[in-house]
Coordinates of C-alpha atoms and ligand atoms in Angstrom, one line a residue:
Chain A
X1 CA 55.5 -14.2 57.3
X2 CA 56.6 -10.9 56.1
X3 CA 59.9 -9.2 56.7
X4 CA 58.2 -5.9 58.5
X5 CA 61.4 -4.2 60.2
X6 CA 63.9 -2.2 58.3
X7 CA 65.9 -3.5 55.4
X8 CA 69.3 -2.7 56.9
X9 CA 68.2 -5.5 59.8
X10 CA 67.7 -7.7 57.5
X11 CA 70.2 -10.8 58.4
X12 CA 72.0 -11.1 54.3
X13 CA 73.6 -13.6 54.3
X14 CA 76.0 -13.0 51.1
X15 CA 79.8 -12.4 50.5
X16 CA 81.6 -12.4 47.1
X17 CA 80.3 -13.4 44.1
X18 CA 80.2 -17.1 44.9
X19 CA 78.4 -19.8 47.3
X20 CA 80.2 -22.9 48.6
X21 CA 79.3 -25.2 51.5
X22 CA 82.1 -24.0 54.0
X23 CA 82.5 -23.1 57.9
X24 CA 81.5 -19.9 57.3
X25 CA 80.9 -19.7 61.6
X26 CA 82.2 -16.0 63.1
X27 CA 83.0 -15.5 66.6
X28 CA 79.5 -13.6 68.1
X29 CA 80.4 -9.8 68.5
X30 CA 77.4 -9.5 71.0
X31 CA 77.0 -12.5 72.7
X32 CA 73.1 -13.3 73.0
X33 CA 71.6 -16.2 72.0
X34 CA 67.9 -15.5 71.2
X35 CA 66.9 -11.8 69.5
X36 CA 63.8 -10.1 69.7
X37 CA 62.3 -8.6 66.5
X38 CA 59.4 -6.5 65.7
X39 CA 57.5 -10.0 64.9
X40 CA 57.7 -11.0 68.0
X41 CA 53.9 -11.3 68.4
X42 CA 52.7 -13.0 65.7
X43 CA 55.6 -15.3 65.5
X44 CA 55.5 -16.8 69.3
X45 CA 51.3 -16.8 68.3
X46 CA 52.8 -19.0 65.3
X47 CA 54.8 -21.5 67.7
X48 CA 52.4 -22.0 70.2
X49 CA 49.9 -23.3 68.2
X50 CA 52.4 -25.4 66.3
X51 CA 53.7 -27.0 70.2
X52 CA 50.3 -27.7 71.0
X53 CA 48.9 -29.4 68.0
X54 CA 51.8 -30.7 66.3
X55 CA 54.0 -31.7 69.4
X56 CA 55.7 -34.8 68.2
X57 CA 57.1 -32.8 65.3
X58 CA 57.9 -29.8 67.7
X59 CA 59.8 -31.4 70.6
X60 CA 61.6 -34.1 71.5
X61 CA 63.8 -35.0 74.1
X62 CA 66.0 -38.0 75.7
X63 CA 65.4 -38.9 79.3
X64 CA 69.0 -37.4 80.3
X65 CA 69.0 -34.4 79.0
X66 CA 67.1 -32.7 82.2
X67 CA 69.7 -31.0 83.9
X68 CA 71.1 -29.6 80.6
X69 CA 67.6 -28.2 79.5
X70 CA 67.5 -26.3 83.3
X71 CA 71.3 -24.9 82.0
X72 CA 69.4 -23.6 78.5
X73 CA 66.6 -22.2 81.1
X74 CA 69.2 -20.4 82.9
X75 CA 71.8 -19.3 79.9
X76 CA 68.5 -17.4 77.8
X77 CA 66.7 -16.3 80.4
X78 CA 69.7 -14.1 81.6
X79 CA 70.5 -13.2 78.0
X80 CA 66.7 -12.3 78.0
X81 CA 66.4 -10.0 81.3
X82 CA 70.4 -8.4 80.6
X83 CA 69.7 -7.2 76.6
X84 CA 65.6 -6.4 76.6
X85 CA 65.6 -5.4 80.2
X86 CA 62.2 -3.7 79.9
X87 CA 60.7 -6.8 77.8
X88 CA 61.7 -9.4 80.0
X89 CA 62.4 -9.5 83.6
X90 CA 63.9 -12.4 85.8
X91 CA 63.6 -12.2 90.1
X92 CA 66.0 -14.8 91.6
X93 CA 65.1 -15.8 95.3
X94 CA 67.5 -18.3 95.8
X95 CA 66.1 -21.0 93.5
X96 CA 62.4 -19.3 93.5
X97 CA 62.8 -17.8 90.2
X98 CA 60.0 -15.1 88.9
X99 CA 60.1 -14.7 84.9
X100 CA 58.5 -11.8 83.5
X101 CA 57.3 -11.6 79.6
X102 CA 56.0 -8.2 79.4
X103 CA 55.2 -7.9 75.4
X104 CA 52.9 -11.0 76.2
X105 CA 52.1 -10.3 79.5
X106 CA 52.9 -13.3 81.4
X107 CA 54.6 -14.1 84.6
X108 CA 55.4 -17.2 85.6
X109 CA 57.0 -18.5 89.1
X110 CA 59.2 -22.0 89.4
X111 CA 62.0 -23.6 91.5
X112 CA 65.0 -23.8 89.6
X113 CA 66.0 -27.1 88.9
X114 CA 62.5 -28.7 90.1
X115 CA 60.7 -30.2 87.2
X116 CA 57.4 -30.3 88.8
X117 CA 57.2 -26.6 89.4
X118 CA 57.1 -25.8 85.7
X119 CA 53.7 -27.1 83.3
X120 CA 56.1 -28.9 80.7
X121 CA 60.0 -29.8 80.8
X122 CA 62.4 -26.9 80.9
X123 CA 63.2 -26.9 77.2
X124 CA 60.2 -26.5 75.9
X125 CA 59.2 -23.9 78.8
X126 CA 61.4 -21.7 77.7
X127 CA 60.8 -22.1 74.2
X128 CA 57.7 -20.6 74.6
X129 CA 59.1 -17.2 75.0
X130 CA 61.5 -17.2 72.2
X131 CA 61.6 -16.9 68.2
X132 CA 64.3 -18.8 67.8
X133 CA 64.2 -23.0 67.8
X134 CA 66.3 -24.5 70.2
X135 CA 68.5 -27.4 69.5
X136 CA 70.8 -29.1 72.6
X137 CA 73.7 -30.6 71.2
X138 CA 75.2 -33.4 73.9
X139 CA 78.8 -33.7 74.6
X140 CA 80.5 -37.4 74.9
X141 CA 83.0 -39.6 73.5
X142 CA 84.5 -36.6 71.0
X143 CA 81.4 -36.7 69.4
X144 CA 77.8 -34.3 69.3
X145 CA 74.7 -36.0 69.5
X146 CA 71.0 -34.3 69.0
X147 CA 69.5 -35.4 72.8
X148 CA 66.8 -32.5 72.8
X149 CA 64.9 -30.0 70.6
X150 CA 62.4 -27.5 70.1
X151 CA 61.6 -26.8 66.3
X152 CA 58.9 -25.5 64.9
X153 CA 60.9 -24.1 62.0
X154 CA 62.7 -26.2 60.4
X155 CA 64.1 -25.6 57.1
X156 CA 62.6 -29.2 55.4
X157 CA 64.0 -31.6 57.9
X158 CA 62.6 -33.7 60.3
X159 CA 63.2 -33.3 64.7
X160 CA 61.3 -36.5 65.5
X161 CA 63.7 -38.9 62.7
X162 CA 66.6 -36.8 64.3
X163 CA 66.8 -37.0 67.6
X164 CA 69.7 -39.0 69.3
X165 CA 71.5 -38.2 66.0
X166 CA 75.2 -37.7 65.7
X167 CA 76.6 -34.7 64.7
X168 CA 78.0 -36.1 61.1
X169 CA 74.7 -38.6 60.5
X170 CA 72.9 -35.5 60.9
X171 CA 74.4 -33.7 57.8
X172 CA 74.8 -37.1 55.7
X173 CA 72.0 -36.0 53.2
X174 CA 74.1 -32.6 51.9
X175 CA 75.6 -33.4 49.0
X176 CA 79.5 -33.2 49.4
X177 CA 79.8 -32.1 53.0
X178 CA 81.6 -35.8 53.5
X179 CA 83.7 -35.9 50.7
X180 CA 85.3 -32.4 51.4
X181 CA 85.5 -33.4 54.8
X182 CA 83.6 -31.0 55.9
X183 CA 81.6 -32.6 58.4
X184 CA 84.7 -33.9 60.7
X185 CA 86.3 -30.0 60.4
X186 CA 83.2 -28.7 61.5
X187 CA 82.8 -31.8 64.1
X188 CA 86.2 -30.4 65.5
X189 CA 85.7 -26.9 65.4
X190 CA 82.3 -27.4 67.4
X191 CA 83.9 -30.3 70.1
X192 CA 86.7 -27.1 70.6
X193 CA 83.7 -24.7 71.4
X194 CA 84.6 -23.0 74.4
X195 CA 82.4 -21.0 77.3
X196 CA 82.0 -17.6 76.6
X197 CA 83.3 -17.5 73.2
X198 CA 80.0 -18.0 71.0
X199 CA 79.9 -18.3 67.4
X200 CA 77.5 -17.8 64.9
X201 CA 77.0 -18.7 61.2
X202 CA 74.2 -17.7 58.2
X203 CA 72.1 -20.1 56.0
X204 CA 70.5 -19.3 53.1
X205 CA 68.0 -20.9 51.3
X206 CA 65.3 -19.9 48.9
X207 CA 61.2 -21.0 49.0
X208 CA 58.0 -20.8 47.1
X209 CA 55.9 -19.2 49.7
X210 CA 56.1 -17.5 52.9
X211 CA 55.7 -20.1 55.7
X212 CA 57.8 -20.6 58.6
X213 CA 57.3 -23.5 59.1
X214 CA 58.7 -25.9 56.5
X215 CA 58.8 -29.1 58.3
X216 CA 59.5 -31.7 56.3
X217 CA 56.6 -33.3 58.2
X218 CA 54.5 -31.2 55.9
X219 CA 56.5 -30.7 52.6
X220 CA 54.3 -32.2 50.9
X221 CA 51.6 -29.5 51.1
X222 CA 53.8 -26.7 50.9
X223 CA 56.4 -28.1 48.2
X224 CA 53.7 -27.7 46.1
X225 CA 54.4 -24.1 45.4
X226 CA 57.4 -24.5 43.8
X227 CA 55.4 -25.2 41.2
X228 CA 53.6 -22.2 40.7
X229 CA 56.3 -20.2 40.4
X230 CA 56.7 -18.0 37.1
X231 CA 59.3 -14.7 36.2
X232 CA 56.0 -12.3 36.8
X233 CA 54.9 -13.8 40.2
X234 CA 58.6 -15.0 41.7
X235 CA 59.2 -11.6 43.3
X236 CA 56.0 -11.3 45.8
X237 CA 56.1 -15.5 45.7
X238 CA 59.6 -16.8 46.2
X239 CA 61.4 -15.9 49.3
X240 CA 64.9 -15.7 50.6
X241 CA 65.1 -17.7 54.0
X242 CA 67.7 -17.0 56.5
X243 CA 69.0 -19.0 59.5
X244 CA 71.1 -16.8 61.7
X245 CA 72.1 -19.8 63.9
X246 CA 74.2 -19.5 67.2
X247 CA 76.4 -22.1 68.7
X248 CA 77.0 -21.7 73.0
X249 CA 78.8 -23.8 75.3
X250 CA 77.1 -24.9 78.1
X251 CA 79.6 -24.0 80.6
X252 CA 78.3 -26.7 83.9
X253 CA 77.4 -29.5 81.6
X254 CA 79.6 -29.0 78.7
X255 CA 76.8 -29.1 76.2
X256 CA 76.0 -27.1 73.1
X257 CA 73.1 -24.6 72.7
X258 CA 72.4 -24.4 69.3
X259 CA 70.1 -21.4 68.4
X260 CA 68.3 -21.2 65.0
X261 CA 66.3 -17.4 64.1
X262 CA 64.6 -17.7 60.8
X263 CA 64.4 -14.7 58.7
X264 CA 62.3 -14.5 55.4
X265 CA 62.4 -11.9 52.9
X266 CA 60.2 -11.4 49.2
X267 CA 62.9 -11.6 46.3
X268 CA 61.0 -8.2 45.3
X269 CA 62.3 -6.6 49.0
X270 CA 65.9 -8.6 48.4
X271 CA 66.1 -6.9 45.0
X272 CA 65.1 -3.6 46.0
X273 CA 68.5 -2.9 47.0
X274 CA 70.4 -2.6 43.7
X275 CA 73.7 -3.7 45.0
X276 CA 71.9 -7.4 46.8
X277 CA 70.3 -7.6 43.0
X278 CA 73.7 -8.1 41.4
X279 CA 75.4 -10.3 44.1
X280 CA 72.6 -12.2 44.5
X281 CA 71.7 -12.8 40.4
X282 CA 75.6 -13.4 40.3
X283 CA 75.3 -16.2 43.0
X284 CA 72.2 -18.1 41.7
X285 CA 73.5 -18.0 37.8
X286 CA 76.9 -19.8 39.3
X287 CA 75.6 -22.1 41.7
X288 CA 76.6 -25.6 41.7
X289 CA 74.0 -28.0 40.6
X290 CA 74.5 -30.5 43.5
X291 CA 73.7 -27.3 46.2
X292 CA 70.6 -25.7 43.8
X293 CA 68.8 -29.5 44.1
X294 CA 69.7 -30.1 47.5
X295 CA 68.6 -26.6 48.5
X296 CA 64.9 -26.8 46.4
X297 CA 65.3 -24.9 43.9
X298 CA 65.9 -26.8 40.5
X299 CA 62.0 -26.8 40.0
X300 CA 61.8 -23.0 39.8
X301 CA 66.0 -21.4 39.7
X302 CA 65.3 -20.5 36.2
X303 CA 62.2 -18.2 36.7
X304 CA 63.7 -16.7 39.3
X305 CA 66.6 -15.9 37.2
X306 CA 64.7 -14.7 34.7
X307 CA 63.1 -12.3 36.9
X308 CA 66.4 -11.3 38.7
X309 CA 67.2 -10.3 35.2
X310 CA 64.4 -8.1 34.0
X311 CA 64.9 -6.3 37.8
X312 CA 68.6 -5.9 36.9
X313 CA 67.8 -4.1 33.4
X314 CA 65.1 -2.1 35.3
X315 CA 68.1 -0.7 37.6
X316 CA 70.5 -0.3 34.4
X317 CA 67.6 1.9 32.8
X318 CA 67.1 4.4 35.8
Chain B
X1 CA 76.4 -52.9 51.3
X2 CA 77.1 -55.3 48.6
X3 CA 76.4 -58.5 48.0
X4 CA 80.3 -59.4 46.5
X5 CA 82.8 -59.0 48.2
X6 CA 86.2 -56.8 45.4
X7 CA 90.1 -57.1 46.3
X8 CA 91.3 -54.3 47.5
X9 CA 95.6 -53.8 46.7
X10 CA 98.0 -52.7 48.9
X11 CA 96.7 -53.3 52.5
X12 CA 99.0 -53.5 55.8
X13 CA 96.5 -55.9 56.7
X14 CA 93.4 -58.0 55.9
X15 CA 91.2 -59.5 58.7
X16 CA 88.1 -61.2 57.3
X17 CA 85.2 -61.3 59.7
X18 CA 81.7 -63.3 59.2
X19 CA 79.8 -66.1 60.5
X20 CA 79.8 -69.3 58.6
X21 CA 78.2 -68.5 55.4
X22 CA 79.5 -64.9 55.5
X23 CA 82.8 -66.5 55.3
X24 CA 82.3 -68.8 52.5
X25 CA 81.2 -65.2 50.6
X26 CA 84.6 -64.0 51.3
X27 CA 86.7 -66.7 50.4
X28 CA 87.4 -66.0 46.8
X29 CA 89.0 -62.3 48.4
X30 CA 90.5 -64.3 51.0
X31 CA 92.4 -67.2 48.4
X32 CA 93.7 -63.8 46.7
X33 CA 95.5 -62.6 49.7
X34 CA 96.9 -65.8 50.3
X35 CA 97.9 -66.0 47.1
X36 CA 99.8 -63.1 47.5
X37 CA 101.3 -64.1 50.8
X38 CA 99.4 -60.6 52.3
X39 CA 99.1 -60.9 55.9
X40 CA 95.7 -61.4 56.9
X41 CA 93.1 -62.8 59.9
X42 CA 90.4 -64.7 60.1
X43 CA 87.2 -63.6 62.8
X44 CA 84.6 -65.9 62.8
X45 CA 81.4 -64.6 64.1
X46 CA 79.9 -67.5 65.8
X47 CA 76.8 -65.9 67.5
X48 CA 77.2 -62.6 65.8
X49 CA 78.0 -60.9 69.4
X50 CA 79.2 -57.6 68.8
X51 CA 81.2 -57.3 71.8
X52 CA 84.2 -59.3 70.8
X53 CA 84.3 -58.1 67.7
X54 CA 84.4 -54.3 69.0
X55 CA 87.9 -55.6 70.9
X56 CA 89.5 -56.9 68.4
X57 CA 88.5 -54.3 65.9
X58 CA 90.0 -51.6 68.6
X59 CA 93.1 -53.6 68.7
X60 CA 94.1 -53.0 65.1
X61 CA 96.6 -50.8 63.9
X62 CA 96.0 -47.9 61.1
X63 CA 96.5 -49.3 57.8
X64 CA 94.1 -52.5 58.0
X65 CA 91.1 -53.3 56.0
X66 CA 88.1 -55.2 56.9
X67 CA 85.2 -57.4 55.4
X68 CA 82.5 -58.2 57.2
X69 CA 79.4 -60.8 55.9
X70 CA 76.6 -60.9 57.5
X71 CA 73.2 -61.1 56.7
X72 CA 71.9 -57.9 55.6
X73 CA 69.8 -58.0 58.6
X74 CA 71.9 -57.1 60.8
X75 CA 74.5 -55.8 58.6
X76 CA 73.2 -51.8 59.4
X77 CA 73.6 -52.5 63.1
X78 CA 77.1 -53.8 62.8
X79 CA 78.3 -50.8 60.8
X80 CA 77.4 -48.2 63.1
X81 CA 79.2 -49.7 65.9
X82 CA 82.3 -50.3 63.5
X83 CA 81.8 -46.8 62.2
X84 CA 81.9 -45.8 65.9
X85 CA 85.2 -47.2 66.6
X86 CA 86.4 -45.2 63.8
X87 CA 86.5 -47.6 60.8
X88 CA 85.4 -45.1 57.8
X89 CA 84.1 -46.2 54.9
X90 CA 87.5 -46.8 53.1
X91 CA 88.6 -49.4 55.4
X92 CA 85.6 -51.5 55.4
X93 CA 83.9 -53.8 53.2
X94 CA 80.2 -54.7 53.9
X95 CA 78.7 -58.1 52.5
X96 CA 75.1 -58.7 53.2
X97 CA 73.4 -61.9 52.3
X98 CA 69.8 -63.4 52.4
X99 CA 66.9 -61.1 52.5
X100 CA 67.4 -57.7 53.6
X101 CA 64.6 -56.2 55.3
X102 CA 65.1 -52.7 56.2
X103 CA 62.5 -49.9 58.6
X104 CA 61.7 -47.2 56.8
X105 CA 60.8 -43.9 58.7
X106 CA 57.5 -42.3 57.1
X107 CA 58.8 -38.4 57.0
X108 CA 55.0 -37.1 57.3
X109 CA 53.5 -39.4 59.9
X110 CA 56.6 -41.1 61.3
X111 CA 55.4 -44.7 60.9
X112 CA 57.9 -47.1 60.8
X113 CA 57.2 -49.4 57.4
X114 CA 59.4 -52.5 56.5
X115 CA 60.2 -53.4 53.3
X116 CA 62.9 -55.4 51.6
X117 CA 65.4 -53.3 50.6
X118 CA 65.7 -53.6 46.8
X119 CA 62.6 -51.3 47.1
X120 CA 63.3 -47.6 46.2
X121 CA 59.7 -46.5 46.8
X122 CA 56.9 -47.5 49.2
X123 CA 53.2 -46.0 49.8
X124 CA 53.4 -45.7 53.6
X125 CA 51.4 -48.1 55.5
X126 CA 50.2 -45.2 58.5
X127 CA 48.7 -42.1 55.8
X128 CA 49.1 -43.8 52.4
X129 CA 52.5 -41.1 51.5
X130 CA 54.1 -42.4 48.5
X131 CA 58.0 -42.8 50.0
X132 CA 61.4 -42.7 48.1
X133 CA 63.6 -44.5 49.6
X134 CA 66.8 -42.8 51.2
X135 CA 70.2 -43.7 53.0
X136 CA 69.7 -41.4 55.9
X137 CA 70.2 -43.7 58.8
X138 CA 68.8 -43.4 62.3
X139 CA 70.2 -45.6 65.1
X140 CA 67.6 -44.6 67.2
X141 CA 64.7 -46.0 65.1
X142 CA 66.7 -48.4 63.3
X143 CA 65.3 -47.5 60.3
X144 CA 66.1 -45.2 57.2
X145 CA 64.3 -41.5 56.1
X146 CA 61.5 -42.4 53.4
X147 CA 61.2 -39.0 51.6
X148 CA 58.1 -37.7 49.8
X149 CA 58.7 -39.2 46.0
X150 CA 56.4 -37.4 43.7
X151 CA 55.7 -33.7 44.5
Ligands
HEM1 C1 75.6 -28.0 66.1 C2 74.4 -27.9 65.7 C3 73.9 -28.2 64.3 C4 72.8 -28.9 64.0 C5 71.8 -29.5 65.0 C6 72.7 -28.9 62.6 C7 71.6 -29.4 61.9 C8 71.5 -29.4 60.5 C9 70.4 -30.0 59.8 C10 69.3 -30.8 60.5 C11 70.5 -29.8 58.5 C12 69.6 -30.3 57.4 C13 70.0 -31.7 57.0 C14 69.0 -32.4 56.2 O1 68.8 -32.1 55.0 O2 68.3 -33.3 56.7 C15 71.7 -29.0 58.4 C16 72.2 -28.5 57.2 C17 73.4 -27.9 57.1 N1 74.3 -27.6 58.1 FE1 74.1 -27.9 60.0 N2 73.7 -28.2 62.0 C18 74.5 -27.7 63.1 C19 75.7 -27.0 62.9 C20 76.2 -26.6 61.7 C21 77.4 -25.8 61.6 C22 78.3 -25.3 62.8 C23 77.7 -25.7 60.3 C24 78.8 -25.0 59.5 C25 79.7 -24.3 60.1 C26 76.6 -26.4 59.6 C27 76.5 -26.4 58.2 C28 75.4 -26.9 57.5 C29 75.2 -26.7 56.1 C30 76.1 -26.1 55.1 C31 73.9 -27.3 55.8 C32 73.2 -27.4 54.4 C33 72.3 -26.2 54.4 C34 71.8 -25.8 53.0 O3 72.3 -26.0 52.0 O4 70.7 -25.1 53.0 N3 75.8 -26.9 60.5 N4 72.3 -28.8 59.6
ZN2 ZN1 53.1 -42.0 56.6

């Protein structure tokens, strides 16, 4: 999919001339956990289809994570009706509760905390309406475990070989994040997360292709691109991918919402902007070796480099 | 997870914790420490219950080190609960024994293959997937992440 709203919305991700694995998280400065973009359409077209025929890779959940997913319900539902107030509407009759979609014209009526009044659990219910992949982090013992999910995006890793997952087992295959000890700083900082105080953090990653969903389910079919990639074809070919990923307390059940908006952009738009041409050629040409393989990109990095490079004596020449 | 079990200098102390023949792999180490009059105990895991352990493991103070052999069966199982109690991987020695046969998690269609585990790749029983091998553990399916191996 195709970045199709204005550049300056575009989520860039870059500061400085360098890239290192840190907690790069920044308190939220509007405090909503889903956004709506002008791809809303095609995108929610994109997910459906993906939940219906692909469930096991799209959602999972533990047995005790109910009452949490009704809190998830609640938390972006009001987010929803409060910031795209003619979008989305939400009718509270004690706990008859009437949700409006109006850009897919849909409304749909259930009793808050009743599972049977809704077609599917509450999780995945909502997920329905959103771009954004949901991820409920459980609170116990000082530690964050992966008890339910909804992804249909995922950035090459795998929902259904996750679930249940602690927070540090879950970020065992990045190169590094142990040794540093970045996994138990981050571990703290999250534990600390308080209600009403969001956060929110960027990833980046580059890909051969344009797909959304990268599941690791399918990598490989869509891995194969990286092949393909040469300095003529990497600026319509390889794309930036962006995670703008939000972190919110669960006030009543003292949970985690983890939000995750995926944002992809052709290296051609990326470099359009003279000033994202430098920073980012200056970032890829420095890049550690252990973060370039772990992120995908030793197959193709020096293609793209090389075409980062003819785009940078193109904007020296003008 | 090693099959030998190394000396490690300079411990508060050592408590040595296996079932019978787990125990005879960790008497060379534990000779050493005797040796060196180093204060050390002795756990033997009769019916490799977990519980016990767990107690006496919580009981410790900072500054003590640990070697556990078990088979390698069951050596995966034992960690995570040792890892839980907040042993890291600095203060524990792992020594497997026997055949170790390990679940591997099939990445495209989740299907959980067994294999011993000196194997680093495997052609997935449930689609035929050729699998690399990994050490990305899940507790909830027992069994590591087999990535795709050949692009
Ligand atoms: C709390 C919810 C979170 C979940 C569920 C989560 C999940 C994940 C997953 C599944 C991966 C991919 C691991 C793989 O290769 O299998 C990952 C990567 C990563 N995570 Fe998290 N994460 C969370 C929060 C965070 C936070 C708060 C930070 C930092 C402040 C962080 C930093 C990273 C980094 C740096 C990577 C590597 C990404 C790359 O190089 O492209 N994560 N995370
Ligand atoms: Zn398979």
């Amino acid at each position: 999919m195709k970045w199709t709203a204005d550049l300056e919305h575009f989520p860039y991700p870059f500061k400085g001339s360098t890239y290192r694995y840190s907690n790069n998280s920044i308190p939220m400065i509007t405090p909503i956990s889903v956004e709506i973009t002008p791809d809303y359409k095609n995108e929610m077209l994109l997910k459906r289809n993906l939940l219906t025929h692909h469930p096991d890779r799209c959602y999972q959940s533990l047995p005790h994570t109910k009452t949490a997913q009704w809190e998830i319900v609640e938390l972006v539902i009001d987010h929803l009706a409060a910031h795209y107030p003619n979008e989305f509407t939400i009718e509270k009759q004690n706990s008859t509760w009437i949700f409006s979609n109006k850009l897919l014209d849909e409304k749909v009526e259930f009793v808050f905390g009743d599972l049977q009044s809704l077609p599917c659990e509450p999780l995945a219910f909502i997920s329905h309406h959103v771009q954004e992949d949901l991820i409920l982090m459980m609170q116990r013992d000082d530690d964050l475990y992966l008890d339910a999910g909804q992804l249909c995006f995922p950035a090459n890793w795998s929902l259904a070989f996750n679930i249940g997952m602690k927070f540090k087992n879950i970020h065992h295959p990045i190169p590094g994040f142990k040794e540093e000890g970045l996994d138990d700083r981050i571990l703290q900082f999250l534990l600390r997360l308080e209600a009403g105080n969001p956060w929110e953090r960027k990833n980046w990653s580059l890909m051969a292709g344009d797909r959304l969903d990268t599941s690791l389910e399918t990598f490989d079919q869509w891995g194969q691109l990286r092949k393909q990639v040469t300095k003529e074809n990497a600026g319509k070919l390889v794309h930036i991918r962006v995670e703008v990923q939000k972190l919110f307390r669960l006030s009543q059940t003292n949970n985690i919402l983890f939000t995750i908006h995926t944002h992809l952009l052709s290296l051609e738009q990326l470099t359009a902007i003279p000033e994202w041409l430098q920073q980012f050629y200056d970032i890829l040409s420095k890049l550690p070796p252990h973060i370039v393989e772990y992120k995908g990109i030793s197959l193709y990095k020096n293609a793209v480099l090389k075409y980062l490079e003819k785009q940078l004596e193109r904007v020296k020449a003008t | 997870m090693n099959s030998e079990a190394l000396f490690i200098n300079g411990k508060r102390k050592y408590i040595f914790c296996g079932d019978d023949q787990g125990l005879k792999l960790l008497s060379s180490v534990m000779e050493k420490v005797i040796e060196e009059g180093l204060i050390h105990e002795r756990f033997l895991l009769s019916d490799r219950k977990m519980p016990l352990l767990e107690d006496f493991l919580r009981s410790q103070n900072m500054g003590t080190f640990l070697y556990l052999a078990i088979p390698f069966s069951e050596l995966q199982r034992f960690r995570t609960a040792i890892e839980d109690i907040g042993y890291s991987d600095e203060e524990v020695q792992y020594i497997g024994y026997g055949e170790k046969i390990i679940s591997l998690f099939c990445c495209r269609c989740h299907e959980i293959n067994k294999t011993k585990h000196e194997q680093k790749r495997l052609f997935c029983q449930g689609c035929g997937l050729d699998l690399e091998v990994s050490d990305h553990y899940s507790d909830l399916h027992d069994a590591f992440l087999g990535y795709v191996a050949k692009l």
